[in-house]
Coordinates of C-alpha atoms and ligand atoms in Angstrom, one line a residue:
Chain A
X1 CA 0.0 0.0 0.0
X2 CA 1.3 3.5 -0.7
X3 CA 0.0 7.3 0.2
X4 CA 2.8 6.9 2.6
X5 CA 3.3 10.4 3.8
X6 CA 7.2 11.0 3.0
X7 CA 9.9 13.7 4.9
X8 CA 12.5 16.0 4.3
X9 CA 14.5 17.1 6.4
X10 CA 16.8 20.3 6.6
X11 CA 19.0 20.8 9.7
X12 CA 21.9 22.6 7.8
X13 CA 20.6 25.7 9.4
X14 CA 21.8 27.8 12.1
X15 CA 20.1 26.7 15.2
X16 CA 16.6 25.2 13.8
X17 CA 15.9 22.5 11.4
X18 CA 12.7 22.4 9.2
X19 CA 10.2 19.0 8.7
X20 CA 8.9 19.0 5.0
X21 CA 5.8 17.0 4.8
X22 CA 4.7 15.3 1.6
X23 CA 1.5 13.6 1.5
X24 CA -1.4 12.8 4.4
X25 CA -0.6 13.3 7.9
X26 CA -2.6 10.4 9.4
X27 CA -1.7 7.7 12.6
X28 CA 1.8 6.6 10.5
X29 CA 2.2 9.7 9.1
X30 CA 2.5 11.8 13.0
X31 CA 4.3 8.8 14.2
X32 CA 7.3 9.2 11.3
X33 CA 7.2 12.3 12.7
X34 CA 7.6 12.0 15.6
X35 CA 10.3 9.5 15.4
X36 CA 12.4 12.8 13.3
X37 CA 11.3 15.1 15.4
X38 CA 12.8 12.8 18.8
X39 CA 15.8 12.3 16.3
X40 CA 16.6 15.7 16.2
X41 CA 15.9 16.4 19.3
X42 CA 18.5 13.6 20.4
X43 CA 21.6 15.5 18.3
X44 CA 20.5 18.5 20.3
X45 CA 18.3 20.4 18.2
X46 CA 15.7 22.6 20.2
X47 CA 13.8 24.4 17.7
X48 CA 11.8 22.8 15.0
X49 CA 10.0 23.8 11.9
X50 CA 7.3 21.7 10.2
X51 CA 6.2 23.1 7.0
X52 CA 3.1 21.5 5.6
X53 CA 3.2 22.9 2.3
X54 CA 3.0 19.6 0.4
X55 CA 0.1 18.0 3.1
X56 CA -3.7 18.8 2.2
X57 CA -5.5 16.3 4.4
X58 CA -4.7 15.8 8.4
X59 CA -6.3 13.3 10.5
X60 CA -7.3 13.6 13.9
X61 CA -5.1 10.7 15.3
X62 CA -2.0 12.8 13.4
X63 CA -2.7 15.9 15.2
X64 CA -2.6 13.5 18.6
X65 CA 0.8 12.5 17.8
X66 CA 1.7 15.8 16.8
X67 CA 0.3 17.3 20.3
X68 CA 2.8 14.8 21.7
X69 CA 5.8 16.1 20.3
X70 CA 4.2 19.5 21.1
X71 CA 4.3 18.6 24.5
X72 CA 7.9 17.0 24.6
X73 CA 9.0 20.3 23.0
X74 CA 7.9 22.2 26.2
X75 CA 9.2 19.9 28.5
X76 CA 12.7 20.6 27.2
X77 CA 12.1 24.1 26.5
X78 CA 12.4 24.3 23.1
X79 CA 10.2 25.6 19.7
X80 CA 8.0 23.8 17.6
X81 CA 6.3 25.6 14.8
X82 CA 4.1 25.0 11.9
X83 CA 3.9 27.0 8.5
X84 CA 2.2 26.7 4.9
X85 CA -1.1 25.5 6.4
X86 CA -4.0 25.2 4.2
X87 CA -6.8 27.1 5.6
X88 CA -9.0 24.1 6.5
X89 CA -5.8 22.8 8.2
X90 CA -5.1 26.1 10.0
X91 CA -8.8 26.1 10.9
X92 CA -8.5 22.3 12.9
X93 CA -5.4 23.1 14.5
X94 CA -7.5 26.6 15.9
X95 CA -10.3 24.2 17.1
X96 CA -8.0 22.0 18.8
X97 CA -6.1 25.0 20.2
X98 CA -2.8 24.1 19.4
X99 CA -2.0 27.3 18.4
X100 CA -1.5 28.4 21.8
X101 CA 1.8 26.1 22.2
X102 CA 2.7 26.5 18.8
X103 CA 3.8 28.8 16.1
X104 CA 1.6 29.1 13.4
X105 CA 3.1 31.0 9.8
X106 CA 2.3 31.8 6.8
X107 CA 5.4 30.8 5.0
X108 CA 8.8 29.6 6.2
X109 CA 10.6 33.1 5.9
X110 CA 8.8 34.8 9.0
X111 CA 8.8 31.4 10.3
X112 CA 12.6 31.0 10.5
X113 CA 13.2 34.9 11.9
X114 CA 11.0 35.2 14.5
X115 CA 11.6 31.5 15.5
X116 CA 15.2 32.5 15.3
X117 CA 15.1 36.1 16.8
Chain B
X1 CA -32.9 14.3 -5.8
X2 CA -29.3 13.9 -6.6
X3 CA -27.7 10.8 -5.0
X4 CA -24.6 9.4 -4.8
X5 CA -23.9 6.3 -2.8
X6 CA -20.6 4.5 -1.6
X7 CA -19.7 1.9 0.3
X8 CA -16.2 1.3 1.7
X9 CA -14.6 -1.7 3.5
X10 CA -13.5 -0.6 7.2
X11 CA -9.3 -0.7 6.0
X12 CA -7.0 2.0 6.2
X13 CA -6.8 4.8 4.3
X14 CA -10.2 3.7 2.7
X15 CA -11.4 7.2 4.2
X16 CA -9.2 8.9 1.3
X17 CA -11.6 6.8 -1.1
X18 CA -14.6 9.0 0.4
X19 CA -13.0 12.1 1.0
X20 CA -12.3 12.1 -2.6
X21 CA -15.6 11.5 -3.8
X22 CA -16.9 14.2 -1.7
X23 CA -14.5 16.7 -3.4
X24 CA -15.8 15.4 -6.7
X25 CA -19.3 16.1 -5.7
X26 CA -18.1 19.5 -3.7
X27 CA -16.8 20.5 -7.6
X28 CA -19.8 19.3 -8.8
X29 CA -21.8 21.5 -6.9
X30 CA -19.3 24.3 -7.0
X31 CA -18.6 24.5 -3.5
X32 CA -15.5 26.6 -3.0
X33 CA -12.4 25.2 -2.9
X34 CA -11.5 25.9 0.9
X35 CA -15.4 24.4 1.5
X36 CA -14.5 21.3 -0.5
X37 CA -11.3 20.7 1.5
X38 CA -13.2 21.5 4.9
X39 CA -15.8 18.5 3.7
X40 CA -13.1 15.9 3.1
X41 CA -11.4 16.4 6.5
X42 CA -14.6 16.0 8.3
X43 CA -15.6 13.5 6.1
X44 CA -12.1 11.5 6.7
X45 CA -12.8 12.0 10.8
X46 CA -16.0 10.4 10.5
X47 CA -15.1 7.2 8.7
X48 CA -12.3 6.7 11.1
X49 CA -14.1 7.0 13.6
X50 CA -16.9 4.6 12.1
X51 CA -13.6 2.2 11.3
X52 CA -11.6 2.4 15.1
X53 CA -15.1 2.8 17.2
X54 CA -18.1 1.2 15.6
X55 CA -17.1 -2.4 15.9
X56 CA -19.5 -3.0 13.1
X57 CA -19.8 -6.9 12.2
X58 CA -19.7 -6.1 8.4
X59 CA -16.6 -4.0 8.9
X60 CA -18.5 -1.8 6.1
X61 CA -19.3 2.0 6.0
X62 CA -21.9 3.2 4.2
X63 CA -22.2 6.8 2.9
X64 CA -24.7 8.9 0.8
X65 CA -23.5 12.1 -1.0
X66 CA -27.0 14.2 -1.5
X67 CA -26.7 17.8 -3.2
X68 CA -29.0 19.9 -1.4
X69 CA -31.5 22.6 -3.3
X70 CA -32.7 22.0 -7.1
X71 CA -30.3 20.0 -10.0
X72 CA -29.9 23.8 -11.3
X73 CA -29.2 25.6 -7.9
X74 CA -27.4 22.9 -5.9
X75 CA -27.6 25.3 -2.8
X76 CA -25.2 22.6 -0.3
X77 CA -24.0 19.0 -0.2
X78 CA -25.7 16.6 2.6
X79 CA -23.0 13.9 3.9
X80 CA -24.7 10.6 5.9
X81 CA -21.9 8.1 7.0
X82 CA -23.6 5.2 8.5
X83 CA -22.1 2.3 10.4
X84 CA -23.7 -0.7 11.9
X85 CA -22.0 -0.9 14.8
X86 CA -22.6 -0.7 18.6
X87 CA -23.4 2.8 18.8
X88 CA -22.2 5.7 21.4
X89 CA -24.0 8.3 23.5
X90 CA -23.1 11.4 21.6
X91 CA -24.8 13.3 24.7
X92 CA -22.2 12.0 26.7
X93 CA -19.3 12.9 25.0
X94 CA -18.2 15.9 26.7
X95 CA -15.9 18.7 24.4
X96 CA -12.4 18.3 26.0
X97 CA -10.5 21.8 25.9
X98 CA -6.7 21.8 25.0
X99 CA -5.5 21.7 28.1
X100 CA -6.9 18.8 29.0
X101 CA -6.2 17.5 25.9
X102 CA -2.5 18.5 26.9
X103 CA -2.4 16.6 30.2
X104 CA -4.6 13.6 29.3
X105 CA -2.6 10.4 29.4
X106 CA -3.9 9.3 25.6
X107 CA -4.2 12.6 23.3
X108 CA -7.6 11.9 21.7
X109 CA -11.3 12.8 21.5
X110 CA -10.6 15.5 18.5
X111 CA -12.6 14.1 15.9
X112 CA -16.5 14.7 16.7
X113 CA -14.9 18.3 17.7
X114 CA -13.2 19.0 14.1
X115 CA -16.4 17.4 12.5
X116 CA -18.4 20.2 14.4
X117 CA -16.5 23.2 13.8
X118 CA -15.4 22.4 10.0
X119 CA -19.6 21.5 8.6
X120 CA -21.9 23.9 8.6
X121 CA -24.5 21.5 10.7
X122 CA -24.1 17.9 12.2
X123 CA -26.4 15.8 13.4
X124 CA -25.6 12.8 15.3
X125 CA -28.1 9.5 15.6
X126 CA -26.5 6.3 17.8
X127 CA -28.1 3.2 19.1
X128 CA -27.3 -0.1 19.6
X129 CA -28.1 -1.2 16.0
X130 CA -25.6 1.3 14.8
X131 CA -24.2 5.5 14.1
X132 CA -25.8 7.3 11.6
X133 CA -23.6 11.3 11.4
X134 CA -25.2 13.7 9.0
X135 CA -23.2 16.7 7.7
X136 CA -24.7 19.5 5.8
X137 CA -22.1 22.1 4.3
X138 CA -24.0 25.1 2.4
X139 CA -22.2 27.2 -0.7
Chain C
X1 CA -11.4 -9.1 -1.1
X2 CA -11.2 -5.2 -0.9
X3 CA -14.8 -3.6 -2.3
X4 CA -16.1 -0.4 -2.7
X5 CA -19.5 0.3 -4.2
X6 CA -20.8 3.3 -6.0
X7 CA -24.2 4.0 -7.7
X8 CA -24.3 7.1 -9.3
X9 CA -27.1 9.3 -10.6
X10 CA -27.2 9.4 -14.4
X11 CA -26.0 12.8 -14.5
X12 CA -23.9 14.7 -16.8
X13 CA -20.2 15.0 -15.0
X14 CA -21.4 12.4 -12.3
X15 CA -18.8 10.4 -14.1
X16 CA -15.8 12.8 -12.9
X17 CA -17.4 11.5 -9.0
X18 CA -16.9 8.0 -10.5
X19 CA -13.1 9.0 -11.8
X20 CA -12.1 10.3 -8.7
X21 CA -12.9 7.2 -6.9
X22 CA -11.1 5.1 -9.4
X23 CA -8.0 7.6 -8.6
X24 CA -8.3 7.4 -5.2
X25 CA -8.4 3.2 -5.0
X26 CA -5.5 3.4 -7.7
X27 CA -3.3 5.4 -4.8
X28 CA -4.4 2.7 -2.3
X29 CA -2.9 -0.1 -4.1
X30 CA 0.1 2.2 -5.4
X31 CA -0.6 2.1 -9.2
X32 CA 1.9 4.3 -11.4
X33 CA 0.1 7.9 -11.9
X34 CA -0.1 7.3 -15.5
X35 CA -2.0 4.0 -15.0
X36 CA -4.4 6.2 -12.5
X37 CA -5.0 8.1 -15.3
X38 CA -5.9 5.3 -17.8
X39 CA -8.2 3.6 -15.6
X40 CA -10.1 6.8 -15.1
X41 CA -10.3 7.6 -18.5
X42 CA -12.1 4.3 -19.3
X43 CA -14.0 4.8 -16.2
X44 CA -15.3 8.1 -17.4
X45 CA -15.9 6.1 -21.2
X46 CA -17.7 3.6 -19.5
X47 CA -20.0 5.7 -16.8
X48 CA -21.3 7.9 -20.2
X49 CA -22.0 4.9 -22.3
X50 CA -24.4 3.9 -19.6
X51 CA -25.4 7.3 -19.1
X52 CA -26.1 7.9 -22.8
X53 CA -27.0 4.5 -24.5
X54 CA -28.7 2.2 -21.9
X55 CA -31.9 4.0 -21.4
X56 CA -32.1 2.3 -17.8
X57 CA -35.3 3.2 -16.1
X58 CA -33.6 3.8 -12.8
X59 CA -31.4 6.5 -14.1
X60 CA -28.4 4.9 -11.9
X61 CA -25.0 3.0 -12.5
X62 CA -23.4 0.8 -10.1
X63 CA -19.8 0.5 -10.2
X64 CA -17.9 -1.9 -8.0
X65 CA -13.8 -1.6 -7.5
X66 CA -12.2 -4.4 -6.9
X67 CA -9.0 -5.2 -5.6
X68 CA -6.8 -8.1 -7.1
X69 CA -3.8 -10.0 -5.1
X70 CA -4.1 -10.0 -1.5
X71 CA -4.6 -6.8 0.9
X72 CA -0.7 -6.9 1.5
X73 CA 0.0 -7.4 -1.9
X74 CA -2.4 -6.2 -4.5
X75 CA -1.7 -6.4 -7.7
X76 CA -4.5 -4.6 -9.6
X77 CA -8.3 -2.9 -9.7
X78 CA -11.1 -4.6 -11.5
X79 CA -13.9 -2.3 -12.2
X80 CA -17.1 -3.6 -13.0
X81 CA -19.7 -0.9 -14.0
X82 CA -23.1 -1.5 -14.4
X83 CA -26.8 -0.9 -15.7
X84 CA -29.9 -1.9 -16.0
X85 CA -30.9 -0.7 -19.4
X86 CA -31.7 -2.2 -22.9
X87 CA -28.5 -3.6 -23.9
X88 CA -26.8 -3.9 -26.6
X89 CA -24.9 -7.0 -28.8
X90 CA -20.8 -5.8 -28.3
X91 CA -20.0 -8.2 -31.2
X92 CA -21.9 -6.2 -33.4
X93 CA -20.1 -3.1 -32.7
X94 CA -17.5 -3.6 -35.5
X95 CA -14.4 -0.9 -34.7
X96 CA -14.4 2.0 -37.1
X97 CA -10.8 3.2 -38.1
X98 CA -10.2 7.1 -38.3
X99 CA -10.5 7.6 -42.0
X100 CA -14.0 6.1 -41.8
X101 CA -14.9 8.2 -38.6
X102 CA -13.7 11.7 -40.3
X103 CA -15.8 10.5 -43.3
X104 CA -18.9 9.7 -41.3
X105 CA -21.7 12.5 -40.3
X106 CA -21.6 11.7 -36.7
X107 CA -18.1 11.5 -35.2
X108 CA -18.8 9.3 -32.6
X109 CA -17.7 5.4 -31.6
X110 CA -15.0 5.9 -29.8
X111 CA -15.8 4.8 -26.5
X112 CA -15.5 1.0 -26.2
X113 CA -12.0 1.8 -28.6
X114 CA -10.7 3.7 -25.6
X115 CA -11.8 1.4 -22.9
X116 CA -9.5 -1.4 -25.1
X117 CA -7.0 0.3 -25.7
X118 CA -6.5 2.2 -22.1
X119 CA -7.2 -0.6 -20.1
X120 CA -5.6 -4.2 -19.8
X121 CA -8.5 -6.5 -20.0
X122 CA -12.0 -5.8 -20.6
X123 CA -15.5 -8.0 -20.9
X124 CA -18.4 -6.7 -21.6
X125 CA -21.6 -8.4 -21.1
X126 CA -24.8 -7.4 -22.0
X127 CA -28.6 -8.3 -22.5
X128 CA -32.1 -6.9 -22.3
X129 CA -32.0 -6.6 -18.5
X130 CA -29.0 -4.3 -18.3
X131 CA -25.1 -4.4 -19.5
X132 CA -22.1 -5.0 -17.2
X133 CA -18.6 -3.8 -18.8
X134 CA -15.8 -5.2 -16.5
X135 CA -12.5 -3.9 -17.0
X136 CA -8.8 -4.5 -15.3
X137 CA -5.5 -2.6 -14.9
X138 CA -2.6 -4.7 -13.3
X139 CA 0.1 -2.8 -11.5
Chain D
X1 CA -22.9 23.4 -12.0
X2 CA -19.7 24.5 -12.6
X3 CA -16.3 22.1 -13.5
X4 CA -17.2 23.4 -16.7
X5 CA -14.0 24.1 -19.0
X6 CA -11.7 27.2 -19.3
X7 CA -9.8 28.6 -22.6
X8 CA -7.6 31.2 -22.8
X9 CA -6.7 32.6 -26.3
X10 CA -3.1 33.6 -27.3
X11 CA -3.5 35.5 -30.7
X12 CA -1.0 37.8 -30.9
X13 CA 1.3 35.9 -32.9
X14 CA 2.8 35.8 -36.1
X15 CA 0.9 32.9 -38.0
X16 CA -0.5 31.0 -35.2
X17 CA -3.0 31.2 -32.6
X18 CA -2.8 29.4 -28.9
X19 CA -6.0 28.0 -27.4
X20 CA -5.3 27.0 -23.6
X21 CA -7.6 25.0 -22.2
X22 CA -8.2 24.4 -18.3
X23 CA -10.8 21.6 -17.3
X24 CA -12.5 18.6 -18.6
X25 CA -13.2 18.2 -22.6
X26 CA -16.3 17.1 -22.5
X27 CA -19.3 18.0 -24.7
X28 CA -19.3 21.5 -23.6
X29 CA -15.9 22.0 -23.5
X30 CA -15.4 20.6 -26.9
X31 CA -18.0 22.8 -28.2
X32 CA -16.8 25.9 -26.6
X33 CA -13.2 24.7 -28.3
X34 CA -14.8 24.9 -31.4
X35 CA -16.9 27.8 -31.0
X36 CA -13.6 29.6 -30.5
X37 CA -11.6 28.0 -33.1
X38 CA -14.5 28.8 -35.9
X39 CA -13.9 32.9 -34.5
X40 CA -10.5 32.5 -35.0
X41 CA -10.9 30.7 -38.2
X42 CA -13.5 33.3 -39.7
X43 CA -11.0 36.6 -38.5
X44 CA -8.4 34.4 -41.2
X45 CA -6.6 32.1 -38.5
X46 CA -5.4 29.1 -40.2
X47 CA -3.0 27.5 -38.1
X48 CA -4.0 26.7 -34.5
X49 CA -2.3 25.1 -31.6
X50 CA -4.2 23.6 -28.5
X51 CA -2.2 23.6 -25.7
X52 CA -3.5 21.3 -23.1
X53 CA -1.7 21.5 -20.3
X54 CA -4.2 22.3 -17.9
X55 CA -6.6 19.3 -19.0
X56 CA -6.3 15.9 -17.4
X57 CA -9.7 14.0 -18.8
X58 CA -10.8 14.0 -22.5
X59 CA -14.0 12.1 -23.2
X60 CA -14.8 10.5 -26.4
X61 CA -17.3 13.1 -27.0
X62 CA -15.2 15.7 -26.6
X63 CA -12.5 14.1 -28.8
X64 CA -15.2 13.5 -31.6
X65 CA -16.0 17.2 -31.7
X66 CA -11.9 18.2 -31.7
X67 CA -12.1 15.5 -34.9
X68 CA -14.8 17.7 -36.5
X69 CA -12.5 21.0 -36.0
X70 CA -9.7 18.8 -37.5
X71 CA -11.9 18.2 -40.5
X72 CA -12.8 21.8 -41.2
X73 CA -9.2 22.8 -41.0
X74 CA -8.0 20.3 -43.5
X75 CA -10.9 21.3 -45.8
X76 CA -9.0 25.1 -45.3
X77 CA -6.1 24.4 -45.9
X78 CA -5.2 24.7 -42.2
X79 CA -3.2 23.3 -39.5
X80 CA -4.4 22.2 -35.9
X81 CA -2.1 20.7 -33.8
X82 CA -1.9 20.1 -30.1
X83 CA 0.9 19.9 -27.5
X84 CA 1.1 19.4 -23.7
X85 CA -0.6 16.4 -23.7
X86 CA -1.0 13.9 -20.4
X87 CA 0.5 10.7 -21.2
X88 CA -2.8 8.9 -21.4
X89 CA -4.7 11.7 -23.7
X90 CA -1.8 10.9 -25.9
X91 CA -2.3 7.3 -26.2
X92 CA -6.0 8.2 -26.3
X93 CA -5.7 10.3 -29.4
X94 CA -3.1 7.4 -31.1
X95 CA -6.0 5.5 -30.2
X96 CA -8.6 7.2 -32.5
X97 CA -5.8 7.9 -35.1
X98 CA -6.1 11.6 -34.8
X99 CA -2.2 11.7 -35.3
X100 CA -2.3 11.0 -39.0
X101 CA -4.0 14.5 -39.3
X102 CA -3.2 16.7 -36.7
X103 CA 0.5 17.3 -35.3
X104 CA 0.9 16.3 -31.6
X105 CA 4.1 18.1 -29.9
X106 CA 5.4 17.8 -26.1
X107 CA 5.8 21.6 -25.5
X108 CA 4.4 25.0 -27.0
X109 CA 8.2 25.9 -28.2
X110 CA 8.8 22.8 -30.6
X111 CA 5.2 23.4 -32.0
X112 CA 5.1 26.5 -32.6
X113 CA 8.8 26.1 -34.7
X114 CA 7.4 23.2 -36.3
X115 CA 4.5 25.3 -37.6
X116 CA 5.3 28.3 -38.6
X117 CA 8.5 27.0 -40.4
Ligands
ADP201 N1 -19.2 5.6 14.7 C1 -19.0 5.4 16.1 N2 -19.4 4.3 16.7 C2 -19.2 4.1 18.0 N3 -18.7 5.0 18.8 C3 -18.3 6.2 18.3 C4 -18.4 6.5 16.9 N4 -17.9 7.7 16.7 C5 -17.5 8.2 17.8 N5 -17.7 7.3 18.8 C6 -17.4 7.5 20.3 O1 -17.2 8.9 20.5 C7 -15.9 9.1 21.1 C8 -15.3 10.4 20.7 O2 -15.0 10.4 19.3 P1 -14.0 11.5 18.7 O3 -14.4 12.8 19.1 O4 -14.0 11.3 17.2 O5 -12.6 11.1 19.4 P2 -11.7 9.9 19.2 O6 -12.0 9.2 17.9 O7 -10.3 10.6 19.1 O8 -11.8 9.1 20.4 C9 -15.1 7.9 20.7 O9 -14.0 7.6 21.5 C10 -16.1 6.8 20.7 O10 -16.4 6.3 22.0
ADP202 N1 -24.2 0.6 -21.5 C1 -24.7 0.5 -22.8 N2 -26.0 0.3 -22.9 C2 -26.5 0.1 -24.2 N3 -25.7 0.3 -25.3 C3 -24.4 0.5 -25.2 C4 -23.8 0.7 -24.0 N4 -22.5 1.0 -24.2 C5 -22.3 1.0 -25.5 N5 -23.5 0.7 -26.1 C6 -23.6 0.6 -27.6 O1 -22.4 0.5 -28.2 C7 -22.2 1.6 -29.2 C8 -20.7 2.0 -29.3 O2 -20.3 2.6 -28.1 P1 -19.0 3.5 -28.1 O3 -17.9 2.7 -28.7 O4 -18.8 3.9 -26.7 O5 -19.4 4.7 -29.0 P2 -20.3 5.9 -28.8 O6 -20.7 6.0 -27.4 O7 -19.5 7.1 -29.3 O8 -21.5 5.6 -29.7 C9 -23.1 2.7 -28.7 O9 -23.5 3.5 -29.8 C10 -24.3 1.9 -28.2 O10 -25.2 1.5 -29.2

């Protein structure tokens, strides 16, 4: 079976690395993820990006998982933000409220400086 | 009326199968595009929910597609996704806000929420024979 | 085996709803994109055959997709469309090459052509109660 | 109802006129295709090229009314061609033969050269 959701990953920045998604973000799709996200977390990374550009359709057992990392991120301190939502996937984050632990931007250029400022 | 009927086995990812056709008829209809995409996501939330909490013997979901208004003036798309399965007390299914969400042990209960605040109207029917949700989104 | 049912209204573009679901069970079972797009060609061939030339009194088609191979492994999408109008004889429908077509007053038999040559098998069976074209794309 | 199809017209060229299209060829949208093509054709437009880039299904009624434009043109003197074709609305149009009378290019570049030369 495919519709796999598939990453990118770019942690050749200065002090953030950003998630590409590519596909639907359901139950496998958080937990891949999630296992990144912990990944780079492990090497030290604090401050993590997940631009959604290429994701039209979320699931609410995705956005579970992704409330997890949410939630490891603020244990440690650090930043996770989302940006390049569709609206309709802006909108469900809103009515789940994740908004208020997380960053939520339009594109990945305001993103990265006030994530970085 | 117009009607379109689907039935989907209760497997993974099967929900894209209906999401899709609901964008088909959304674009039939000429629902906006942002409309169309809200449908599909609460369309995929309710079939998962039919698939992980019905328990329904036929492992089958059954969903009509109904354009609201006349053939000329579609005015809305009507969404029924039926399961015969054990049925819940919607009543009893309290809105969690985020941080309980946050601090609960397992990080779920979002679905009937996202269902609510993406349609335009939702109706919920449950019994022991089975869960009947019907979504109306208008143009 | 992996089903999904749709019955459509006989309703000019209903056969784009019927495309879409064809795409969508070709991402399940991870046929090439170009392959999506052959099996929903025919499917759209198909759908306005019925829609068009069956005269069937209940003004619907059924269409049931099919996976081949096992869940783990499929290895193809049969799609069997149906009606339950006049019929016709398929043997009798003698392919018309292009020359003849650009020479005839109505440009039209193309249909069953495309279904042929788009997908990789195709049966059609048909009689006064209805006509059932079944047709197969293997990955 | 809407899903109905969309042409742009290019004729501010030397020789040739561009039709866009965007959407389904289907009845209508062949019809609209040659409604245009006959205004072009009447203002003294003898060499067309459909560029189909933005069209992913064809049906066979649609293709039997871009056979009827092909007709008129050769009885003109005239050239239609197409380019930007999907994969499969390629190997639909080998299917009907409509190669043998119209020319079929991959992009709007290598038509148009191959037209006006
Ligand atoms: N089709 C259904 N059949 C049986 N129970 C259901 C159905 N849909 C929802 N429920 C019940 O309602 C609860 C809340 O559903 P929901 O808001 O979607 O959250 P979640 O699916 O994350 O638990 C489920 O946990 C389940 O008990
Ligand atoms: N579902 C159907 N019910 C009855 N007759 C059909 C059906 N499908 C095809 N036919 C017959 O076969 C003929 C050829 O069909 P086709 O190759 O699709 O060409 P076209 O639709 O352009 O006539 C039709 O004209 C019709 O007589």
């Amino acid at each position: 079976m495919t519709e796999s959701l598939k990453l990118t990953v770019d942690d050749q920045r200065d002090g953030l690395s950003v998630i590409y998604t590519d596909g639907y973000i359901n139950n496998q799709g958080g937990e891949e993820i999630a296992r990144v996200a912990y990944e780079l977390i492990e090497k030290g990374q604090k401050c993590l990006l997940l631009n959604l550009a290429g994701t039209k359709i979320v699931n609410s057992i995705g956005i579970s998982i992704l409330i997890e990392i949410i939630e490891k991120m603020l244990e440690i301190d650090g930043k996770l933000a989302f940006c390049r939502l569709t609206p309709t996937i802006e909108k469900t984050f809103h009515i789940m409220g994740l908004a208020q632990y997380a960053g939520i931007y339009s594109d990945e250029e305001t993103a990265v400086t006030s994530m970085t400022s | 009326m117009q009607q379109v009927r689907l039935t989907l086995p209760m497997i993974p990812n099967m929900e894209l199968t209906a999401s899709k056709t609901a964008c088909a008829m959304g674009e039939q209809i000429g629902l906006s595009p942002d409309k169309i995409d809200e449908v599909q996501m609460a369309v995929v939330e309710a079939c998962i929910n039919a698939f992980e909490h019905s328990g329904a013997a036929d492992r089958e979901v059954r969903i009509l597609f109904q354009v609201l208004g006349s053939t000329d003036e579609p005015n809305g798309l009507e969404i029924i996704i039926q399961d015969g399965g054990g049925g819940f007390s919607p009543d009893k299914i309290r809105p969690r806000d985020t941080e309980e969400i946050l601090n609960a042990p397992r990080k779920r209960g979002h679905g009937l929420r996202i269902i609510d605040g993406l349609m335009d109207e939702v109706e919920i029917r449950s019994d022991s024979e089975g869960t009947t949700v019907v979504m109306r989104k208008m143009r």
